[in-house]
GROMACS .gro file of C-alpha atoms in nm:
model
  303
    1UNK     CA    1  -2.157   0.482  -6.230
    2UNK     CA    2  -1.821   0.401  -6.008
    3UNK     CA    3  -1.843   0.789  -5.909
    4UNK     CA    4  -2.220   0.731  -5.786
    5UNK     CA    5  -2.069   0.420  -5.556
    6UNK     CA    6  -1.810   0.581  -5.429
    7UNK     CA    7  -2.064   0.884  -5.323
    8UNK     CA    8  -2.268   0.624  -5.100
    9UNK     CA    9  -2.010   0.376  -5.048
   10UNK     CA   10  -2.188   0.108  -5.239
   11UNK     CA   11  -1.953  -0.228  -5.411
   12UNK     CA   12  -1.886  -0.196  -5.717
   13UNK     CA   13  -2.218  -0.151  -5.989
   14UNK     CA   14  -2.285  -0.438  -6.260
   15UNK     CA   15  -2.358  -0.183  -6.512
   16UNK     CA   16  -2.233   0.137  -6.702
   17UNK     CA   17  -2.350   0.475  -6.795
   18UNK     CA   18  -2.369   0.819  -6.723
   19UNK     CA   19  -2.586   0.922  -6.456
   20UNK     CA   20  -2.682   1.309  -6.483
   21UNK     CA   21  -2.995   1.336  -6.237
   22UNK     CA   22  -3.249   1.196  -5.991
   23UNK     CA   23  -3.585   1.193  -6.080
   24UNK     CA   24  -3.916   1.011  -5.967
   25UNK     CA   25  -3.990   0.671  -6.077
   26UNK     CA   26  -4.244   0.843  -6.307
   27UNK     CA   27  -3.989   1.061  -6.515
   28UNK     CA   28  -3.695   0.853  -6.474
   29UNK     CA   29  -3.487   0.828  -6.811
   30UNK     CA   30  -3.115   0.617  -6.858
   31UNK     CA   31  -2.956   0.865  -6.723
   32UNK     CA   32  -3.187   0.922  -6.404
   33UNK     CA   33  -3.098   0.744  -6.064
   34UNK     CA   34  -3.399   0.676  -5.844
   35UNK     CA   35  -3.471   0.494  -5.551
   36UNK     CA   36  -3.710   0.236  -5.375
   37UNK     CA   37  -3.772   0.142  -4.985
   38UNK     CA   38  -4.044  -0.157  -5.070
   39UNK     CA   39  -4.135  -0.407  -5.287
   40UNK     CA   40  -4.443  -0.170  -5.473
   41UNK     CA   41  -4.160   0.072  -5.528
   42UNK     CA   42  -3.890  -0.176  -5.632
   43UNK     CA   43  -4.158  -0.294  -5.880
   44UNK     CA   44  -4.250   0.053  -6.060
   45UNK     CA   45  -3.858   0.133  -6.063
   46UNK     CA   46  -3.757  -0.205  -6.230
   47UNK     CA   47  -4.022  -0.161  -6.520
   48UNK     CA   48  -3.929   0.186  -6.547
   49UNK     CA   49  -3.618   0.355  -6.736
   50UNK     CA   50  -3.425   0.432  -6.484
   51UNK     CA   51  -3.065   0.396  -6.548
   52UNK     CA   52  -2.973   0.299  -6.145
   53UNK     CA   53  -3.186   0.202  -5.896
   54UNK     CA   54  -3.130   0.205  -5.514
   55UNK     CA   55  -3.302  -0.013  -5.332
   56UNK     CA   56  -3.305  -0.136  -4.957
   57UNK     CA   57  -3.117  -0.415  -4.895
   58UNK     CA   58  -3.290  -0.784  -4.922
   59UNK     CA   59  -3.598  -0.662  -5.072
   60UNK     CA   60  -3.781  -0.943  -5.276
   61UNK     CA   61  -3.747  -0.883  -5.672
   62UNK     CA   62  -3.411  -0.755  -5.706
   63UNK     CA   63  -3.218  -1.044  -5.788
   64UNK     CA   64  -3.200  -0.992  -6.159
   65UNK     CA   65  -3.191  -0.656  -6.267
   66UNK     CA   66  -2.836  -0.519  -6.241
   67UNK     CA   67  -2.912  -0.150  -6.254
   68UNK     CA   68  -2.988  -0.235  -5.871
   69UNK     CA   69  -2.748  -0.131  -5.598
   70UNK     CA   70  -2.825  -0.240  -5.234
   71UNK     CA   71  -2.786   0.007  -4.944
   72UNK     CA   72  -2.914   0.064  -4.642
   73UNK     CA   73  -3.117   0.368  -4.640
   74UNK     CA   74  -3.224   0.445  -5.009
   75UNK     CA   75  -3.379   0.775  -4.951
   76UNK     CA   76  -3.088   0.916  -4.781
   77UNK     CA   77  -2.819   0.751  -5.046
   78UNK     CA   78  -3.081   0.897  -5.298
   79UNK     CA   79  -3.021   1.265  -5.092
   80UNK     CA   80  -2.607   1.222  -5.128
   81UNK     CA   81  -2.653   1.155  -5.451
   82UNK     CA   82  -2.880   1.444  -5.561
   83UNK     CA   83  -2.647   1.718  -5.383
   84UNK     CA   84  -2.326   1.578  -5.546
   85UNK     CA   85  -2.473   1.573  -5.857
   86UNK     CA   86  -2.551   1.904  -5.814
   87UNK     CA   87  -2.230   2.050  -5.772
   88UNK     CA   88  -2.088   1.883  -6.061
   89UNK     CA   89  -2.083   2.160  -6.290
   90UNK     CA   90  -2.097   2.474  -6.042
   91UNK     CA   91  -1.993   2.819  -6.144
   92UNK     CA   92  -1.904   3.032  -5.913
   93UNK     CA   93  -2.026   3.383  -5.970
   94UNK     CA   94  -2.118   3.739  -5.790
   95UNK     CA   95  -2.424   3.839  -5.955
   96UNK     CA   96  -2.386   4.218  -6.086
   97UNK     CA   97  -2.686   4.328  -5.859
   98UNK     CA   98  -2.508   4.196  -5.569
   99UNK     CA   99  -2.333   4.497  -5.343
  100UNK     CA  100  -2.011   4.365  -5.166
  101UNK     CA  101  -1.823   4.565  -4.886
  102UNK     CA  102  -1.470   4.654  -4.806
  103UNK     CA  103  -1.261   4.316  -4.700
  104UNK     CA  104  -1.516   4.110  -4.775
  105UNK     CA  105  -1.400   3.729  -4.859
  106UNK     CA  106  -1.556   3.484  -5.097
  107UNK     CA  107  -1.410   3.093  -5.138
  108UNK     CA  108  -1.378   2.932  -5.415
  109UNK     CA  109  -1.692   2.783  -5.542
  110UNK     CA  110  -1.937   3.006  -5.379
  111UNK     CA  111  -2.246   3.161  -5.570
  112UNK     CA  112  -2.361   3.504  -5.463
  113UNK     CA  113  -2.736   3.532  -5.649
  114UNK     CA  114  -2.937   3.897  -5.748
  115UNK     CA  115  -2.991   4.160  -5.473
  116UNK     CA  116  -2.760   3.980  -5.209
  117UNK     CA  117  -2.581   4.258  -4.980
  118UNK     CA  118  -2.299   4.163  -4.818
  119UNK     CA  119  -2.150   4.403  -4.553
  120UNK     CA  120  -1.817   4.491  -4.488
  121UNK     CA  121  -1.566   4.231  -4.335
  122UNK     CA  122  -1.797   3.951  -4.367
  123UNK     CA  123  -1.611   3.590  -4.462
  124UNK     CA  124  -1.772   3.332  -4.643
  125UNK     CA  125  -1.669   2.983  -4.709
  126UNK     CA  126  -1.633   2.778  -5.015
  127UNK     CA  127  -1.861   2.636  -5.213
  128UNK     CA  128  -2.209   2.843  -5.074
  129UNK     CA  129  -2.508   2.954  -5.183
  130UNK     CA  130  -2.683   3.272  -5.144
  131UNK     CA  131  -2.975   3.344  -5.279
  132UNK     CA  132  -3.183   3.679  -5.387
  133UNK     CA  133  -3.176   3.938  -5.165
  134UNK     CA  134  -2.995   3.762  -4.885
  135UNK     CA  135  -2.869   4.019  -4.667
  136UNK     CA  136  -2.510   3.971  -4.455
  137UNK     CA  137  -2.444   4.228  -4.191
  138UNK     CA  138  -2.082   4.311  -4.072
  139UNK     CA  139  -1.887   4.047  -3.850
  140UNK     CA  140  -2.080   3.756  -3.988
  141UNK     CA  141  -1.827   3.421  -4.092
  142UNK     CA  142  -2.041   3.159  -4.340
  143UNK     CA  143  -1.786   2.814  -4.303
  144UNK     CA  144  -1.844   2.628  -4.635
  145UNK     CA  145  -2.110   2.485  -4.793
  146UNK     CA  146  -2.378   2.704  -4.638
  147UNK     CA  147  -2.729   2.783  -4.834
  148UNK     CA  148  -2.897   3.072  -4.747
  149UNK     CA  149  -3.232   3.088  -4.904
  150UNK     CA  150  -3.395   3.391  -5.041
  151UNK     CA  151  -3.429   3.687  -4.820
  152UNK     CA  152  -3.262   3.563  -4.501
  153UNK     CA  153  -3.106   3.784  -4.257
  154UNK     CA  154  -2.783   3.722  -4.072
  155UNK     CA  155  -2.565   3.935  -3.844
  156UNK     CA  156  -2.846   4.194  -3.768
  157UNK     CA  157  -2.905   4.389  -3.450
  158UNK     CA  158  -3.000   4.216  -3.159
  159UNK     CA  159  -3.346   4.281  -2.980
  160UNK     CA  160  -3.209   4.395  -2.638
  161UNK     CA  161  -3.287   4.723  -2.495
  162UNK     CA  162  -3.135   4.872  -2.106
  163UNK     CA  163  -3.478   5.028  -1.914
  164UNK     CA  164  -3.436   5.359  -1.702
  165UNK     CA  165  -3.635   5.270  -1.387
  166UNK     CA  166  -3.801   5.662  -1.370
  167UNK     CA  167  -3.859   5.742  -1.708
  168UNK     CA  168  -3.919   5.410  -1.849
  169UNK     CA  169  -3.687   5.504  -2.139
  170UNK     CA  170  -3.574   5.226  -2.330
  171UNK     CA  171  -3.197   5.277  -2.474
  172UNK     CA  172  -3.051   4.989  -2.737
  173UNK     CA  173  -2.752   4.775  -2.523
  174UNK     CA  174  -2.466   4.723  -2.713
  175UNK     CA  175  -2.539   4.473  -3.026
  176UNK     CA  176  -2.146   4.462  -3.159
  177UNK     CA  177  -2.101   4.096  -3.142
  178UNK     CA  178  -2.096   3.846  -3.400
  179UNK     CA  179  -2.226   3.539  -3.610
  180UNK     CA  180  -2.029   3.233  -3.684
  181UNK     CA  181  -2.304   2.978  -3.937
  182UNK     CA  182  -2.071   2.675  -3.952
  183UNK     CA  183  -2.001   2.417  -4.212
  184UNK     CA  184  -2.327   2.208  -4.443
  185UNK     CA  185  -2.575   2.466  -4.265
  186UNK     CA  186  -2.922   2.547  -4.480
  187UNK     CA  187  -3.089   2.843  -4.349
  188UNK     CA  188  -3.456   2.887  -4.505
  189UNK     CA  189  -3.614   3.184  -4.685
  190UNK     CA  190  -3.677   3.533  -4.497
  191UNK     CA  191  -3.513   3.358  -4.208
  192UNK     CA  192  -3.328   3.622  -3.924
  193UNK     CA  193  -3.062   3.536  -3.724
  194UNK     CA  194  -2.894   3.852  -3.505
  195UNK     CA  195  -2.546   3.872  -3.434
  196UNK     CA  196  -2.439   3.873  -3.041
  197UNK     CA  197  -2.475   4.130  -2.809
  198UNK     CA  198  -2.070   4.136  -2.665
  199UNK     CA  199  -2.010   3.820  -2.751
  200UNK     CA  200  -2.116   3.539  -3.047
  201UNK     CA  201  -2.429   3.402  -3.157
  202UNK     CA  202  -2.355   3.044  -3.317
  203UNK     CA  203  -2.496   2.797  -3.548
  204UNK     CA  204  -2.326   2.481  -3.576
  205UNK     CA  205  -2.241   2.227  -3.846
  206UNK     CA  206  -2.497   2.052  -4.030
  207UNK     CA  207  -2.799   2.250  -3.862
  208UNK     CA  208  -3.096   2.279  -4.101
  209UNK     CA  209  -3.345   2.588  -4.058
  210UNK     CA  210  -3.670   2.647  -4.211
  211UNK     CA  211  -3.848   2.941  -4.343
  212UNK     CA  212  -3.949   3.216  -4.141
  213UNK     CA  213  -3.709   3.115  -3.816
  214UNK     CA  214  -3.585   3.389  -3.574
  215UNK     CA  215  -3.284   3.272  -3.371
  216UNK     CA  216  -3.189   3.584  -3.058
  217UNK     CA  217  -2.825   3.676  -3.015
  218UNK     CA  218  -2.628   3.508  -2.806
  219UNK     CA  219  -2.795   3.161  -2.867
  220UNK     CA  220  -2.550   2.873  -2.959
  221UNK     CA  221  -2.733   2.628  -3.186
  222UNK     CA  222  -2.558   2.311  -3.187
  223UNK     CA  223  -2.455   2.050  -3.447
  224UNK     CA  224  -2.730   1.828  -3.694
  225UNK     CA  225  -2.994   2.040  -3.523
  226UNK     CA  226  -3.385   2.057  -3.702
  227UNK     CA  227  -3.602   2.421  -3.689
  228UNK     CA  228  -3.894   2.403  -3.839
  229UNK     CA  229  -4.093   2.716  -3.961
  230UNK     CA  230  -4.234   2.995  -3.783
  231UNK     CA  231  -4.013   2.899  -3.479
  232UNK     CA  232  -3.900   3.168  -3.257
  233UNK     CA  233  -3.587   3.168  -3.024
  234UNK     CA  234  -3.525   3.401  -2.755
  235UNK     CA  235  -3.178   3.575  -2.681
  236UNK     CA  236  -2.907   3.382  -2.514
  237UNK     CA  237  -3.085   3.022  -2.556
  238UNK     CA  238  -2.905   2.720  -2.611
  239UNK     CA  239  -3.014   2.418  -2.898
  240UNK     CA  240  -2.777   2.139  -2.799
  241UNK     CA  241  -2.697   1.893  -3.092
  242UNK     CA  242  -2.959   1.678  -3.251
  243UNK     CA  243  -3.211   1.881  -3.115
  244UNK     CA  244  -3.537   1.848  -3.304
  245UNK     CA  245  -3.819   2.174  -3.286
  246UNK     CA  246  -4.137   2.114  -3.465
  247UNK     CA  247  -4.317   2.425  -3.622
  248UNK     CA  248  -4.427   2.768  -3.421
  249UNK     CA  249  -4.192   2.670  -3.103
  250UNK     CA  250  -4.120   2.914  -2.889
  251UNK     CA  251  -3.868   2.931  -2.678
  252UNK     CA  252  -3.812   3.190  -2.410
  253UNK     CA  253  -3.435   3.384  -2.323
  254UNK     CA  254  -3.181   3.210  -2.128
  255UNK     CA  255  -3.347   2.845  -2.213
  256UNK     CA  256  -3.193   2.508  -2.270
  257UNK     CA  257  -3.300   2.221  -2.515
  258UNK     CA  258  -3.063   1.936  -2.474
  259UNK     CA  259  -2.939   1.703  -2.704
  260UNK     CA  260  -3.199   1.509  -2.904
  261UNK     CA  261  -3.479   1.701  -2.751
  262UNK     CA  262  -3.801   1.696  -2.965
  263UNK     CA  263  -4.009   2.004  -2.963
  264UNK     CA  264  -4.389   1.919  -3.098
  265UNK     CA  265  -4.526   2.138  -3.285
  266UNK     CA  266  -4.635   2.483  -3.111
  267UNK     CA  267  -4.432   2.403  -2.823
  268UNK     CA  268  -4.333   2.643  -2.569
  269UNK     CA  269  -4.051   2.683  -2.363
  270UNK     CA  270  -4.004   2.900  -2.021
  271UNK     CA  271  -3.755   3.160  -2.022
  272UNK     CA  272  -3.472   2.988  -1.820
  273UNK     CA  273  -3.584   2.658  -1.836
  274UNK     CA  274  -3.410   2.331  -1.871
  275UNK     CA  275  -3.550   2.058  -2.129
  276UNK     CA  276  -3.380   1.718  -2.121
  277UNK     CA  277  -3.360   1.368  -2.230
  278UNK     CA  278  -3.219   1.262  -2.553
  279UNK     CA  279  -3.513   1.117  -2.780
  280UNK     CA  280  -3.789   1.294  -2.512
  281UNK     CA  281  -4.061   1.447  -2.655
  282UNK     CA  282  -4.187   1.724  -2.505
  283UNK     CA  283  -4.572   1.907  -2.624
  284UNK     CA  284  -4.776   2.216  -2.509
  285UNK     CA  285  -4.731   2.560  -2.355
  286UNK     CA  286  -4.558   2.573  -2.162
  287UNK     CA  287  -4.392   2.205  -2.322
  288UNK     CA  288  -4.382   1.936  -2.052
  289UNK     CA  289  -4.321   1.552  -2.187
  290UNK     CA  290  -4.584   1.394  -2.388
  291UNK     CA  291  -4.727   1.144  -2.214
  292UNK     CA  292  -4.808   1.430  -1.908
  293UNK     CA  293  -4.943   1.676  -2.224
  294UNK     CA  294  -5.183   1.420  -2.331
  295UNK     CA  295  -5.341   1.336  -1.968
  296UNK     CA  296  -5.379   1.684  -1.948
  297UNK     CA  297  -5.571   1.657  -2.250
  298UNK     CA  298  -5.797   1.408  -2.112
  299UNK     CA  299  -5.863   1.536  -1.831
  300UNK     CA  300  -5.962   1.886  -2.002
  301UNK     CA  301  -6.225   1.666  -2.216
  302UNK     CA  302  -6.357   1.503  -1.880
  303UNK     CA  303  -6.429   1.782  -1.758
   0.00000   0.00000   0.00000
């Protein structure tokens, strides 16, 4: 129980035990940790068998029940608290199915599952997980503690093509850049993300992605950033940190979405333009801020 406190930086617990899982409140057993953000909750958790409890701070009923530890946000301390638990016990293994390159390097800690193919050269932290048929093309670095969920892509061939004016021939420009996926990212299932064209394309720490995501080369994701599924990002865009984008955005080459930016659902974003304003939401195609997206709205119904 001391372990769990320490996780979430909670005083000291009024009770002992080993604590193995979370569960619901439903399927909790003594050695379950669950949580509760109001009083109906804090209610069903106390009567239940759940061997710790975390519950928001000052809610009414928790006085006497000392599997109860007070925090701030219960659902996220509930969150911590699931991932460490499940590391505790983690063995690190390269499934045989997997096919690893020349000068490939794997830290300490990291699971490669079935099917994964990692190409030559590629570095990847400690402590990851890769999933089936995850696929790793050359000159891609994972930091540590990356997921990559079953049949992503990363490091793969740019879309960019050089046009001959006369013949309209298209000819492939030069995709022998990189990826760099920084520290705590979680990239979703059959996810793609292309390496750069000359230079990098870049993910940065903490960013969560969602299934079915295509990020261009040469976009620079920033830090704690949200995609949601089916979103589609052009080449050479840039997701500054704490960006949020809602599901099927898409946003044009060359594009900016500052920091804290929220991208409704089915957004779109011109190639080359500029979105700002930390917190702003922004809705439609092309995406222009709410409140503008919904008179346009009206006035579509009016007439």
């Amino acid at each position: 129980m001391s372990e769990v406190a320490g996780w979430i930086g909670a005083g000291a617990l009024s009770v002992d035990g080993e604590i193995d899982r979370v569960s619901s409140i439903e399927t909790a057993t003594a050695s379950s940790v669950v949580f509760a953000v109001d009083p109906a909750s804090l209610k069903a958790a106390v009567e239940s068998n759940a061997g710790l409890i975390l519950a928001r701070k000052r809610l009414e009923g928790m006085e006497n029940d000392p599997r109860i530890c007070q925090v701030a946000d219960p659902r996220y301390a509930f969150a911590v608290v699931a991932k460490r638990l499940k590391g505790k016990g983690f063995e690190a293994e390269v499934h045989p199915s997997a096919v690893v390159g020349k000068g490939v390097k794997i830290g300490a800690g990291t699971r490669i599952g079935p099917g994964v193919v990692i190409g030559d050269g590629v570095s990847i932290g400690n402590d990851c997980d890769l999933f089936a048929r995850v696929t790793l093309y050359p000159q891609t670095i994972l930091g540590d503690r990356v997921v990559v969920q079953a049949g992503a892509v990363l490091g793969s061939t740019g879309f960019g093509y050089a046009r001959h004016a006369e013949t309209g021939e298209y000819v492939i420009f030069p995709q022998q850049g990189s990826l760099h996926v920084e520290d705590d990212v979680e990239i979703g299932a059959n996810s793609t993300i292309d390496r750069g064209a000359l230079g990098e394309t870049r993910i940065g720490r903490g960013t969560k992605i969602d299934n079915l995501v295509h990020i261009g080369h040469n976009c620079v994701i920033g830090k704690n950033v949200i995609i949601a599924a089916q979103t589609g990002i052009s080449g050479s865009s840039v997701v500054e940190d704490g960006a949020i984008l809602g599901g099927q955005v898409g946003i044009g080459e060359h594009a900016t979405v500052g920091a804290g930016v929220i991208l409704g659902g089915g957004a779109g974003v011109l190639s080359g333009k500029k979105m700002r304003g930390p917190g702003e939401v922004f809705w439609g195609r092309p995406a222009r801020p709410l409140k503008e997206y919904l008179r346009d709205l009206a006035r579509l119904r009016k007439g």
